[in-house]
Amino acid sequence: MQLLGPSVTSAHAGNVKARLLEIDAGLFVRNFDRAPFLIRHDLCDHPLFSLPRLLKLAATLPASLVEYNAGELPLTQDPRLTPRNGLSVEDTICRIAECRSWMVLKNVEMDPQYGELLRECLDEVRVHCEPRWPGMQQPEGFIFLTSPGSVTPYHMDPEHNFLMQIRGSKTIHQFNGRDREVLSEQELEEYLSGGHRNLTFKEEFRSHSWVFELQPGLGLHFPATFPHYVQNGPEVSVSFSITFRTPDLERRHMVHQFNARMRQRGWSPAPVGRHPCRDAVKCFLFRLGRRMRRMLGRTGSPEHGY
Ligand SMILES: [Fe+2]
């Protein structure tokens, strides 16, 4: 499988606006939402990713959107027992080179400058996405700041994602989330019904992973809910994650959530995708149920994972 397309020349001359991303159109059509693939980007020297600017961003985001903890974790991490690093947000950023920590700044689009950058990047993704996966929605940006040697435990995330490496390096192990031996229907259902992103790593699947050495200037596609874990390189790492959803992804997730409720009631629902007509009915019933729950003031959705 080809993982990185040929280099595409960016337009830097005159008043032509430079492109931020270089995406191989054929790779995108073949692999999007089905397998990881690499892209290139031109964001490494962008001033929004300097540590002083990230410090300012962290200070303006609500505390609920800044998550951080100790960075050297096992691949299987009970989320209730994730160790803290004992530092403030500010100290974690200022001492990231030596404080052995992992931090994510969530929904950075709340800051207008980051919001504009996210929009520009996703506009370039949309060109490739729209013809086959129309309706890009819920754009969200996340910035990861990690100490040398940090490990992000085995987990999955709910949305289409491109992770751009800005500074430092990462080794990323990704697993096929469509292989039900790797990720069961029940694990998907539990996560999409509000469970934590962290998963139990199964050692026997280690050799089945795609492995990517992500260097500055490279970006990697993560199909939604494909499990992965990340090993940071020997330097401070800064990564920018641009994410979005599509109506077809949302429909799939709704059927998983409907199946979860069937399973709770003792049924054995058919896997998503086996019976498209049945899936459409489940989707309709799920939307109906959700509308009723909202009318009654009860909601629930999965958290963002990384
Ligand atoms: Fe992730």
PDB file of C-alpha atoms and ligand atoms in Angstrom:
ATOM      1  CA  MET A   1       0.000   0.000   0.000  1.00  0.00           C
ATOM      2  CA  GLN A   2       1.325   3.412  -0.928  1.00  0.00           C
ATOM      3  CA  LEU A   3       1.312   5.584   2.174  1.00  0.00           C
ATOM      4  CA  LEU A   4       2.726   8.889   0.972  1.00  0.00           C
ATOM      5  CA  GLY A   5       1.966  10.383  -2.390  1.00  0.00           C
ATOM      6  CA  PRO A   6       4.370  12.267  -4.620  1.00  0.00           C
ATOM      7  CA  SER A   7       5.382  15.731  -3.519  1.00  0.00           C
ATOM      8  CA  VAL A   8       3.062  18.473  -4.667  1.00  0.00           C
ATOM      9  CA  THR A   9       4.577  21.886  -5.259  1.00  0.00           C
ATOM     10  CA  SER A  10       3.015  24.569  -3.122  1.00  0.00           C
ATOM     11  CA  ALA A  11       2.158  27.892  -4.682  1.00  0.00           C
ATOM     12  CA  HIS A  12       4.258  30.471  -2.835  1.00  0.00           C
ATOM     13  CA  ALA A  13       4.857  33.003  -5.600  1.00  0.00           C
ATOM     14  CA  GLY A  14       3.342  36.463  -5.977  1.00  0.00           C
ATOM     15  CA  ASN A  15      -0.119  36.983  -4.539  1.00  0.00           C
ATOM     16  CA  VAL A  16      -1.128  33.317  -4.900  1.00  0.00           C
ATOM     17  CA  LYS A  17      -1.979  32.055  -1.446  1.00  0.00           C
ATOM     18  CA  ALA A  18       0.339  29.269  -0.289  1.00  0.00           C
ATOM     19  CA  ARG A  19      -1.214  25.899   0.349  1.00  0.00           C
ATOM     20  CA  LEU A  20      -0.853  24.525   3.848  1.00  0.00           C
ATOM     21  CA  LEU A  21      -1.322  20.851   3.049  1.00  0.00           C
ATOM     22  CA  GLU A  22      -0.124  18.525   0.335  1.00  0.00           C
ATOM     23  CA  ILE A  23      -2.538  15.674  -0.161  1.00  0.00           C
ATOM     24  CA  ASP A  24      -2.300  13.018  -2.854  1.00  0.00           C
ATOM     25  CA  ALA A  25      -5.784  12.818  -4.384  1.00  0.00           C
ATOM     26  CA  GLY A  26      -5.544   9.132  -5.281  1.00  0.00           C
ATOM     27  CA  LEU A  27      -4.320   8.129  -1.827  1.00  0.00           C
ATOM     28  CA  PHE A  28      -7.123  10.108  -0.225  1.00  0.00           C
ATOM     29  CA  VAL A  29      -9.857   8.417  -2.285  1.00  0.00           C
ATOM     30  CA  ARG A  30      -8.411   4.951  -1.710  1.00  0.00           C
ATOM     31  CA  ASN A  31      -7.662   5.238   1.995  1.00  0.00           C
ATOM     32  CA  PHE A  32      -9.781   7.916   3.683  1.00  0.00           C
ATOM     33  CA  ASP A  33     -11.821   6.400   6.535  1.00  0.00           C
ATOM     34  CA  ARG A  34     -10.374   2.956   5.710  1.00  0.00           C
ATOM     35  CA  ALA A  35      -6.618   3.060   6.394  1.00  0.00           C
ATOM     36  CA  PRO A  36      -3.975   5.525   7.602  1.00  0.00           C
ATOM     37  CA  PHE A  37      -1.956   7.487   5.051  1.00  0.00           C
ATOM     38  CA  LEU A  38       0.579  10.275   5.162  1.00  0.00           C
ATOM     39  CA  ILE A  39       0.261  13.830   3.915  1.00  0.00           C
ATOM     40  CA  ARG A  40       2.672  16.770   4.004  1.00  0.00           C
ATOM     41  CA  HIS A  41       2.130  20.175   5.537  1.00  0.00           C
ATOM     42  CA  ASP A  42       3.752  23.583   5.709  1.00  0.00           C
ATOM     43  CA  LEU A  43       2.940  24.499   9.333  1.00  0.00           C
ATOM     44  CA  CYS A  44       6.224  23.841  11.150  1.00  0.00           C
ATOM     45  CA  ASP A  45       7.285  27.489  11.330  1.00  0.00           C
ATOM     46  CA  HIS A  46       3.818  28.853  11.988  1.00  0.00           C
ATOM     47  CA  PRO A  47       3.937  31.307  14.932  1.00  0.00           C
ATOM     48  CA  LEU A  48       0.772  29.840  16.463  1.00  0.00           C
ATOM     49  CA  PHE A  49       2.799  26.791  17.511  1.00  0.00           C
ATOM     50  CA  SER A  50       5.548  28.586  19.434  1.00  0.00           C
ATOM     51  CA  LEU A  51       5.619  27.774  23.158  1.00  0.00           C
ATOM     52  CA  PRO A  52       4.926  31.406  24.228  1.00  0.00           C
ATOM     53  CA  ARG A  53       1.843  31.496  21.980  1.00  0.00           C
ATOM     54  CA  LEU A  54       0.671  28.097  23.259  1.00  0.00           C
ATOM     55  CA  LEU A  55       1.121  29.387  26.805  1.00  0.00           C
ATOM     56  CA  LYS A  56      -1.141  32.301  25.969  1.00  0.00           C
ATOM     57  CA  LEU A  57      -3.680  30.000  24.349  1.00  0.00           C
ATOM     58  CA  ALA A  58      -3.758  27.685  27.376  1.00  0.00           C
ATOM     59  CA  ALA A  59      -4.342  30.667  29.654  1.00  0.00           C
ATOM     60  CA  THR A  60      -7.423  31.727  27.710  1.00  0.00           C
ATOM     61  CA  LEU A  61      -9.069  28.328  27.203  1.00  0.00           C
ATOM     62  CA  PRO A  62     -11.532  27.115  29.848  1.00  0.00           C
ATOM     63  CA  ALA A  63      -9.848  24.729  32.301  1.00  0.00           C
ATOM     64  CA  SER A  64     -12.082  21.907  31.072  1.00  0.00           C
ATOM     65  CA  LEU A  65     -10.377  22.157  27.668  1.00  0.00           C
ATOM     66  CA  VAL A  66      -6.841  21.708  28.992  1.00  0.00           C
ATOM     67  CA  GLU A  67      -6.065  18.094  29.884  1.00  0.00           C
ATOM     68  CA  TYR A  68      -2.659  16.998  31.100  1.00  0.00           C
ATOM     69  CA  ASN A  69      -0.991  14.301  33.128  1.00  0.00           C
ATOM     70  CA  ALA A  70       2.236  12.397  33.632  1.00  0.00           C
ATOM     71  CA  GLY A  71       3.558  11.309  30.269  1.00  0.00           C
ATOM     72  CA  GLU A  72       5.215   7.939  30.764  1.00  0.00           C
ATOM     73  CA  LEU A  73       2.224   5.608  30.873  1.00  0.00           C
ATOM     74  CA  PRO A  74       1.678   1.928  30.068  1.00  0.00           C
ATOM     75  CA  LEU A  75      -0.155   1.018  26.854  1.00  0.00           C
ATOM     76  CA  THR A  76      -3.164  -0.074  28.907  1.00  0.00           C
ATOM     77  CA  GLN A  77      -4.041   2.747  31.271  1.00  0.00           C
ATOM     78  CA  ASP A  78      -7.066   2.703  33.571  1.00  0.00           C
ATOM     79  CA  PRO A  79      -8.364   6.267  33.065  1.00  0.00           C
ATOM     80  CA  ARG A  80      -9.409   6.475  36.727  1.00  0.00           C
ATOM     81  CA  LEU A  81      -5.782   5.971  37.763  1.00  0.00           C
ATOM     82  CA  THR A  82      -3.953   8.213  35.285  1.00  0.00           C
ATOM     83  CA  PRO A  83      -1.180   9.873  37.339  1.00  0.00           C
ATOM     84  CA  ARG A  84      -1.056  13.669  37.538  1.00  0.00           C
ATOM     85  CA  ASN A  85       2.222  15.516  37.064  1.00  0.00           C
ATOM     86  CA  GLY A  86       1.808  17.771  40.117  1.00  0.00           C
ATOM     87  CA  LEU A  87       2.274  20.974  38.123  1.00  0.00           C
ATOM     88  CA  SER A  88       0.102  23.854  36.958  1.00  0.00           C
ATOM     89  CA  VAL A  89      -0.801  24.284  33.299  1.00  0.00           C
ATOM     90  CA  GLU A  90       1.687  27.127  32.976  1.00  0.00           C
ATOM     91  CA  ASP A  91       4.536  25.193  34.626  1.00  0.00           C
ATOM     92  CA  THR A  92       3.794  22.122  32.512  1.00  0.00           C
ATOM     93  CA  ILE A  93       4.206  24.127  29.309  1.00  0.00           C
ATOM     94  CA  CYS A  94       7.257  26.065  30.495  1.00  0.00           C
ATOM     95  CA  ARG A  95       8.958  22.879  31.719  1.00  0.00           C
ATOM     96  CA  ILE A  96       7.729  20.512  29.028  1.00  0.00           C
ATOM     97  CA  ALA A  97      11.298  19.564  28.050  1.00  0.00           C
ATOM     98  CA  GLU A  98      11.952  17.968  31.435  1.00  0.00           C
ATOM     99  CA  CYS A  99       8.632  17.482  33.284  1.00  0.00           C
ATOM    100  CA  ARG A 100       7.730  14.110  31.652  1.00  0.00           C
ATOM    101  CA  SER A 101       4.213  15.180  30.793  1.00  0.00           C
ATOM    102  CA  TRP A 102       1.477  14.926  28.173  1.00  0.00           C
ATOM    103  CA  MET A 103      -0.921  17.789  27.464  1.00  0.00           C
ATOM    104  CA  VAL A 104      -3.725  18.471  25.042  1.00  0.00           C
ATOM    105  CA  LEU A 105      -5.357  21.827  24.363  1.00  0.00           C
ATOM    106  CA  LYS A 106      -8.863  21.036  23.118  1.00  0.00           C
ATOM    107  CA  ASN A 107     -11.120  22.974  20.797  1.00  0.00           C
ATOM    108  CA  VAL A 108      -8.425  25.504  20.026  1.00  0.00           C
ATOM    109  CA  GLU A 109     -10.750  26.962  17.373  1.00  0.00           C
ATOM    110  CA  MET A 110     -12.305  28.937  20.237  1.00  0.00           C
ATOM    111  CA  ASP A 111      -9.353  31.300  19.752  1.00  0.00           C
ATOM    112  CA  PRO A 112     -10.059  33.190  16.492  1.00  0.00           C
ATOM    113  CA  GLN A 113      -6.517  32.800  15.155  1.00  0.00           C
ATOM    114  CA  TYR A 114      -6.459  29.057  15.660  1.00  0.00           C
ATOM    115  CA  GLY A 115     -10.015  28.887  14.369  1.00  0.00           C
ATOM    116  CA  GLU A 116      -8.933  30.560  11.152  1.00  0.00           C
ATOM    117  CA  LEU A 117      -5.982  28.188  10.741  1.00  0.00           C
ATOM    118  CA  LEU A 118      -8.224  25.171  11.328  1.00  0.00           C
ATOM    119  CA  ARG A 119     -10.686  26.470   8.738  1.00  0.00           C
ATOM    120  CA  GLU A 120      -7.928  26.997   6.176  1.00  0.00           C
ATOM    121  CA  CYS A 121      -6.575  23.473   6.696  1.00  0.00           C
ATOM    122  CA  LEU A 122      -9.983  21.821   6.552  1.00  0.00           C
ATOM    123  CA  ASP A 123     -10.881  23.770   3.408  1.00  0.00           C
ATOM    124  CA  GLU A 124      -7.971  21.969   1.751  1.00  0.00           C
ATOM    125  CA  VAL A 125      -9.148  18.597   3.075  1.00  0.00           C
ATOM    126  CA  ARG A 126     -12.707  19.334   1.945  1.00  0.00           C
ATOM    127  CA  VAL A 127     -11.634  19.501  -1.702  1.00  0.00           C
ATOM    128  CA  HIS A 128     -10.774  15.791  -1.497  1.00  0.00           C
ATOM    129  CA  CYS A 129     -13.484  14.746   0.939  1.00  0.00           C
ATOM    130  CA  GLU A 130     -16.620  16.373  -0.379  1.00  0.00           C
ATOM    131  CA  PRO A 131     -17.148  14.392  -3.613  1.00  0.00           C
ATOM    132  CA  ARG A 132     -17.249  11.016  -1.802  1.00  0.00           C
ATOM    133  CA  TRP A 133     -17.908  11.910   1.853  1.00  0.00           C
ATOM    134  CA  PRO A 134     -20.010  15.080   1.680  1.00  0.00           C
ATOM    135  CA  GLY A 135     -21.145  17.277   4.518  1.00  0.00           C
ATOM    136  CA  MET A 136     -18.001  18.020   6.542  1.00  0.00           C
ATOM    137  CA  GLN A 137     -19.223  19.179   9.958  1.00  0.00           C
ATOM    138  CA  GLN A 138     -18.174  19.750  13.563  1.00  0.00           C
ATOM    139  CA  PRO A 139     -14.632  21.008  12.852  1.00  0.00           C
ATOM    140  CA  GLU A 140     -12.432  20.803  15.944  1.00  0.00           C
ATOM    141  CA  GLY A 141      -8.733  21.440  16.513  1.00  0.00           C
ATOM    142  CA  PHE A 142      -6.466  19.974  19.201  1.00  0.00           C
ATOM    143  CA  ILE A 143      -2.844  20.713  20.024  1.00  0.00           C
ATOM    144  CA  PHE A 144      -0.688  18.126  21.761  1.00  0.00           C
ATOM    145  CA  LEU A 145       2.375  19.125  23.723  1.00  0.00           C
ATOM    146  CA  THR A 146       4.455  16.238  25.033  1.00  0.00           C
ATOM    147  CA  SER A 147       7.735  15.646  26.820  1.00  0.00           C
ATOM    148  CA  PRO A 148      10.504  13.464  25.412  1.00  0.00           C
ATOM    149  CA  GLY A 149       9.746   9.772  25.828  1.00  0.00           C
ATOM    150  CA  SER A 150       6.043  10.182  26.671  1.00  0.00           C
ATOM    151  CA  VAL A 151       3.621   7.413  25.783  1.00  0.00           C
ATOM    152  CA  THR A 152      -0.012   7.945  24.852  1.00  0.00           C
ATOM    153  CA  PRO A 153      -1.844   4.756  25.888  1.00  0.00           C
ATOM    154  CA  TYR A 154      -3.825   2.567  23.487  1.00  0.00           C
ATOM    155  CA  HIS A 155      -7.128   4.269  22.691  1.00  0.00           C
ATOM    156  CA  MET A 156      -9.505   5.389  19.952  1.00  0.00           C
ATOM    157  CA  ASP A 157     -11.100   8.670  18.911  1.00  0.00           C
ATOM    158  CA  PRO A 158     -14.549   9.334  17.464  1.00  0.00           C
ATOM    159  CA  GLU A 159     -13.839  11.591  14.479  1.00  0.00           C
ATOM    160  CA  HIS A 160     -11.971  11.809  11.159  1.00  0.00           C
ATOM    161  CA  ASN A 161      -8.527  13.101  12.051  1.00  0.00           C
ATOM    162  CA  PHE A 162      -5.342  14.367  10.424  1.00  0.00           C
ATOM    163  CA  LEU A 163      -2.485  14.755  12.917  1.00  0.00           C
ATOM    164  CA  MET A 164       0.191  17.201  11.779  1.00  0.00           C
ATOM    165  CA  GLN A 165       3.627  16.885  13.366  1.00  0.00           C
ATOM    166  CA  ILE A 166       4.986  20.382  14.015  1.00  0.00           C
ATOM    167  CA  ARG A 167       8.019  19.789  16.222  1.00  0.00           C
ATOM    168  CA  GLY A 168       9.848  16.695  17.468  1.00  0.00           C
ATOM    169  CA  SER A 169       8.949  13.192  16.365  1.00  0.00           C
ATOM    170  CA  LYS A 170       6.494  10.437  17.234  1.00  0.00           C
ATOM    171  CA  THR A 171       6.192   6.757  16.484  1.00  0.00           C
ATOM    172  CA  ILE A 172       2.539   5.946  15.916  1.00  0.00           C
ATOM    173  CA  HIS A 173       1.107   2.446  15.976  1.00  0.00           C
ATOM    174  CA  GLN A 174      -2.306   2.263  14.363  1.00  0.00           C
ATOM    175  CA  PHE A 175      -4.605  -0.764  14.206  1.00  0.00           C
ATOM    176  CA  ASN A 176      -7.406  -1.676  11.847  1.00  0.00           C
ATOM    177  CA  GLY A 177     -10.585  -0.538  13.574  1.00  0.00           C
ATOM    178  CA  ARG A 178     -12.692  -2.413  11.013  1.00  0.00           C
ATOM    179  CA  ASP A 179     -11.187  -5.752  12.083  1.00  0.00           C
ATOM    180  CA  ARG A 180     -13.564  -7.079  14.720  1.00  0.00           C
ATOM    181  CA  GLU A 181     -10.812  -9.237  16.212  1.00  0.00           C
ATOM    182  CA  VAL A 182      -8.874  -6.043  16.928  1.00  0.00           C
ATOM    183  CA  LEU A 183     -11.874  -3.954  17.996  1.00  0.00           C
ATOM    184  CA  SER A 184     -15.114  -5.738  18.852  1.00  0.00           C
ATOM    185  CA  GLU A 185     -18.630  -4.471  18.228  1.00  0.00           C
ATOM    186  CA  GLN A 186     -19.098  -4.318  21.995  1.00  0.00           C
ATOM    187  CA  GLU A 187     -15.988  -2.158  22.523  1.00  0.00           C
ATOM    188  CA  LEU A 188     -17.201   0.244  19.836  1.00  0.00           C
ATOM    189  CA  GLU A 189     -20.682   0.344  21.280  1.00  0.00           C
ATOM    190  CA  GLU A 190     -19.450   1.043  24.796  1.00  0.00           C
ATOM    191  CA  TYR A 191     -17.165   3.849  23.652  1.00  0.00           C
ATOM    192  CA  LEU A 192     -19.744   5.501  21.431  1.00  0.00           C
ATOM    193  CA  SER A 193     -22.285   5.287  24.251  1.00  0.00           C
ATOM    194  CA  GLY A 194     -20.115   7.405  26.547  1.00  0.00           C
ATOM    195  CA  GLY A 195     -17.252   5.101  27.568  1.00  0.00           C
ATOM    196  CA  HIS A 196     -13.678   6.315  27.996  1.00  0.00           C
ATOM    197  CA  ARG A 197     -11.344   6.402  24.993  1.00  0.00           C
ATOM    198  CA  ASN A 198      -8.709   4.129  26.594  1.00  0.00           C
ATOM    199  CA  LEU A 199      -8.734   0.480  25.528  1.00  0.00           C
ATOM    200  CA  THR A 200      -7.101  -2.684  26.785  1.00  0.00           C
ATOM    201  CA  PHE A 201      -4.069  -3.417  24.620  1.00  0.00           C
ATOM    202  CA  LYS A 202      -3.866  -6.986  23.368  1.00  0.00           C
ATOM    203  CA  GLU A 203      -0.239  -8.026  23.009  1.00  0.00           C
ATOM    204  CA  GLU A 204      -1.045 -10.571  20.287  1.00  0.00           C
ATOM    205  CA  PHE A 205      -2.030  -7.737  17.923  1.00  0.00           C
ATOM    206  CA  ARG A 206       1.201  -5.780  18.289  1.00  0.00           C
ATOM    207  CA  SER A 207       2.662  -7.165  15.062  1.00  0.00           C
ATOM    208  CA  HIS A 208      -0.526  -6.275  13.130  1.00  0.00           C
ATOM    209  CA  SER A 209      -0.112  -2.534  13.450  1.00  0.00           C
ATOM    210  CA  TRP A 210       0.752   0.057  10.860  1.00  0.00           C
ATOM    211  CA  VAL A 211       3.817   1.906  12.176  1.00  0.00           C
ATOM    212  CA  PHE A 212       4.615   5.491  11.203  1.00  0.00           C
ATOM    213  CA  GLU A 213       7.601   7.628  12.144  1.00  0.00           C
ATOM    214  CA  LEU A 214       6.035  11.056  12.134  1.00  0.00           C
ATOM    215  CA  GLN A 215       8.583  13.811  11.571  1.00  0.00           C
ATOM    216  CA  PRO A 216       7.969  17.565  11.361  1.00  0.00           C
ATOM    217  CA  GLY A 217       6.280  18.387   8.069  1.00  0.00           C
ATOM    218  CA  LEU A 218       4.363  15.111   7.916  1.00  0.00           C
ATOM    219  CA  GLY A 219       0.740  14.484   8.801  1.00  0.00           C
ATOM    220  CA  LEU A 220      -1.121  11.216   9.329  1.00  0.00           C
ATOM    221  CA  HIS A 221      -4.742  10.289   8.741  1.00  0.00           C
ATOM    222  CA  PHE A 222      -6.486   8.431  11.552  1.00  0.00           C
ATOM    223  CA  PRO A 223      -9.745   6.841  10.395  1.00  0.00           C
ATOM    224  CA  ALA A 224     -12.416   7.359  13.073  1.00  0.00           C
ATOM    225  CA  THR A 225     -12.276   4.774  15.906  1.00  0.00           C
ATOM    226  CA  PHE A 226      -9.086   3.081  14.625  1.00  0.00           C
ATOM    227  CA  PRO A 227      -7.166   2.182  17.830  1.00  0.00           C
ATOM    228  CA  HIS A 228      -3.642   3.537  18.244  1.00  0.00           C
ATOM    229  CA  TYR A 229      -0.885   4.318  20.685  1.00  0.00           C
ATOM    230  CA  VAL A 230       1.926   6.843  20.430  1.00  0.00           C
ATOM    231  CA  GLN A 231       5.555   6.834  21.537  1.00  0.00           C
ATOM    232  CA  ASN A 232       7.174  10.257  21.675  1.00  0.00           C
ATOM    233  CA  GLY A 233      10.697  10.712  20.324  1.00  0.00           C
ATOM    234  CA  PRO A 234      13.691  12.125  22.249  1.00  0.00           C
ATOM    235  CA  GLU A 235      12.607  15.789  21.875  1.00  0.00           C
ATOM    236  CA  VAL A 236       9.635  17.915  22.897  1.00  0.00           C
ATOM    237  CA  SER A 237       6.758  17.208  20.532  1.00  0.00           C
ATOM    238  CA  VAL A 238       4.100  19.610  19.262  1.00  0.00           C
ATOM    239  CA  SER A 239       1.311  18.231  17.062  1.00  0.00           C
ATOM    240  CA  PHE A 240      -1.806  19.805  15.592  1.00  0.00           C
ATOM    241  CA  SER A 241      -4.861  17.640  15.098  1.00  0.00           C
ATOM    242  CA  ILE A 242      -7.538  18.790  12.665  1.00  0.00           C
ATOM    243  CA  THR A 243     -10.761  16.822  13.003  1.00  0.00           C
ATOM    244  CA  PHE A 244     -14.258  16.743  11.591  1.00  0.00           C
ATOM    245  CA  ARG A 245     -17.225  14.461  11.163  1.00  0.00           C
ATOM    246  CA  THR A 246     -19.456  13.571   8.245  1.00  0.00           C
ATOM    247  CA  PRO A 247     -23.132  12.552   8.163  1.00  0.00           C
ATOM    248  CA  ASP A 248     -22.270   8.986   7.126  1.00  0.00           C
ATOM    249  CA  LEU A 249     -19.937   8.652  10.127  1.00  0.00           C
ATOM    250  CA  GLU A 250     -22.600  10.031  12.444  1.00  0.00           C
ATOM    251  CA  ARG A 251     -25.164   7.548  11.079  1.00  0.00           C
ATOM    252  CA  ARG A 252     -22.750   4.668  11.686  1.00  0.00           C
ATOM    253  CA  HIS A 253     -22.180   5.830  15.243  1.00  0.00           C
ATOM    254  CA  MET A 254     -25.905   6.105  15.870  1.00  0.00           C
ATOM    255  CA  VAL A 255     -26.436   2.499  14.777  1.00  0.00           C
ATOM    256  CA  HIS A 256     -23.659   1.383  17.140  1.00  0.00           C
ATOM    257  CA  GLN A 257     -25.352   3.261  19.968  1.00  0.00           C
ATOM    258  CA  PHE A 258     -28.713   1.729  19.089  1.00  0.00           C
ATOM    259  CA  ASN A 259     -27.091  -1.718  19.050  1.00  0.00           C
ATOM    260  CA  ALA A 260     -25.613  -1.027  22.493  1.00  0.00           C
ATOM    261  CA  ARG A 261     -29.090  -0.493  23.869  1.00  0.00           C
ATOM    262  CA  MET A 262     -30.360  -3.644  22.175  1.00  0.00           C
ATOM    263  CA  ARG A 263     -27.489  -5.601  23.696  1.00  0.00           C
ATOM    264  CA  GLN A 264     -28.233  -4.173  27.156  1.00  0.00           C
ATOM    265  CA  ARG A 265     -31.729  -5.616  26.776  1.00  0.00           C
ATOM    266  CA  GLY A 266     -30.416  -9.079  25.953  1.00  0.00           C
ATOM    267  CA  TRP A 267     -30.585  -8.940  22.145  1.00  0.00           C
ATOM    268  CA  SER A 268     -27.734  -9.832  19.765  1.00  0.00           C
ATOM    269  CA  PRO A 269     -27.891  -7.060  17.167  1.00  0.00           C
ATOM    270  CA  ALA A 270     -26.502  -7.508  13.662  1.00  0.00           C
ATOM    271  CA  PRO A 271     -23.155  -5.721  13.163  1.00  0.00           C
ATOM    272  CA  VAL A 272     -23.275  -2.293  11.596  1.00  0.00           C
ATOM    273  CA  GLY A 273     -23.216  -2.490   7.799  1.00  0.00           C
ATOM    274  CA  ARG A 274     -24.523  -6.044   7.410  1.00  0.00           C
ATOM    275  CA  HIS A 275     -28.139  -4.983   6.729  1.00  0.00           C
ATOM    276  CA  PRO A 276     -28.248  -1.409   5.370  1.00  0.00           C
ATOM    277  CA  CYS A 277     -32.060  -1.183   5.457  1.00  0.00           C
ATOM    278  CA  ARG A 278     -32.148  -2.361   9.060  1.00  0.00           C
ATOM    279  CA  ASP A 279     -29.387   0.127   9.892  1.00  0.00           C
ATOM    280  CA  ALA A 280     -31.514   2.919   8.417  1.00  0.00           C
ATOM    281  CA  VAL A 281     -34.435   1.957  10.668  1.00  0.00           C
ATOM    282  CA  LYS A 282     -32.148   1.806  13.722  1.00  0.00           C
ATOM    283  CA  CYS A 283     -30.774   5.219  12.832  1.00  0.00           C
ATOM    284  CA  PHE A 284     -34.291   6.664  12.567  1.00  0.00           C
ATOM    285  CA  LEU A 285     -35.300   5.139  15.906  1.00  0.00           C
ATOM    286  CA  PHE A 286     -32.112   6.364  17.554  1.00  0.00           C
ATOM    287  CA  ARG A 287     -32.723   9.931  16.369  1.00  0.00           C
ATOM    288  CA  LEU A 288     -36.303   9.714  17.611  1.00  0.00           C
ATOM    289  CA  GLY A 289     -35.179   8.430  21.007  1.00  0.00           C
ATOM    290  CA  ARG A 290     -32.495  11.111  21.261  1.00  0.00           C
ATOM    291  CA  ARG A 291     -35.022  13.836  20.496  1.00  0.00           C
ATOM    292  CA  MET A 292     -37.272  12.515  23.234  1.00  0.00           C
ATOM    293  CA  ARG A 293     -34.395  12.322  25.722  1.00  0.00           C
ATOM    294  CA  ARG A 294     -33.461  15.909  24.915  1.00  0.00           C
ATOM    295  CA  MET A 295     -37.056  16.976  25.496  1.00  0.00           C
ATOM    296  CA  LEU A 296     -36.814  15.296  28.888  1.00  0.00           C
ATOM    297  CA  GLY A 297     -33.468  17.018  29.570  1.00  0.00           C
ATOM    298  CA  ARG A 298     -31.287  13.928  29.359  1.00  0.00           C
ATOM    299  CA  THR A 299     -28.289  13.861  27.016  1.00  0.00           C
ATOM    300  CA  GLY A 300     -25.125  11.848  26.593  1.00  0.00           C
ATOM    301  CA  SER A 301     -22.273  11.685  24.101  1.00  0.00           C
ATOM    302  CA  PRO A 302     -18.781  10.244  24.018  1.00  0.00           C
ATOM    303  CA  GLU A 303     -15.930  12.422  25.129  1.00  0.00           C
ATOM    304  CA  HIS A 304     -13.161  13.285  22.757  1.00  0.00           C
ATOM    305  CA  GLY A 305     -10.272  10.867  22.917  1.00  0.00           C
ATOM    306  CA  TYR A 306      -6.734  11.112  21.609  1.00  0.00           C
TER     307      TYR A 306
HETATM  308 FE    FE B   1      -5.731   9.525  19.471  1.00  0.00          FE
END
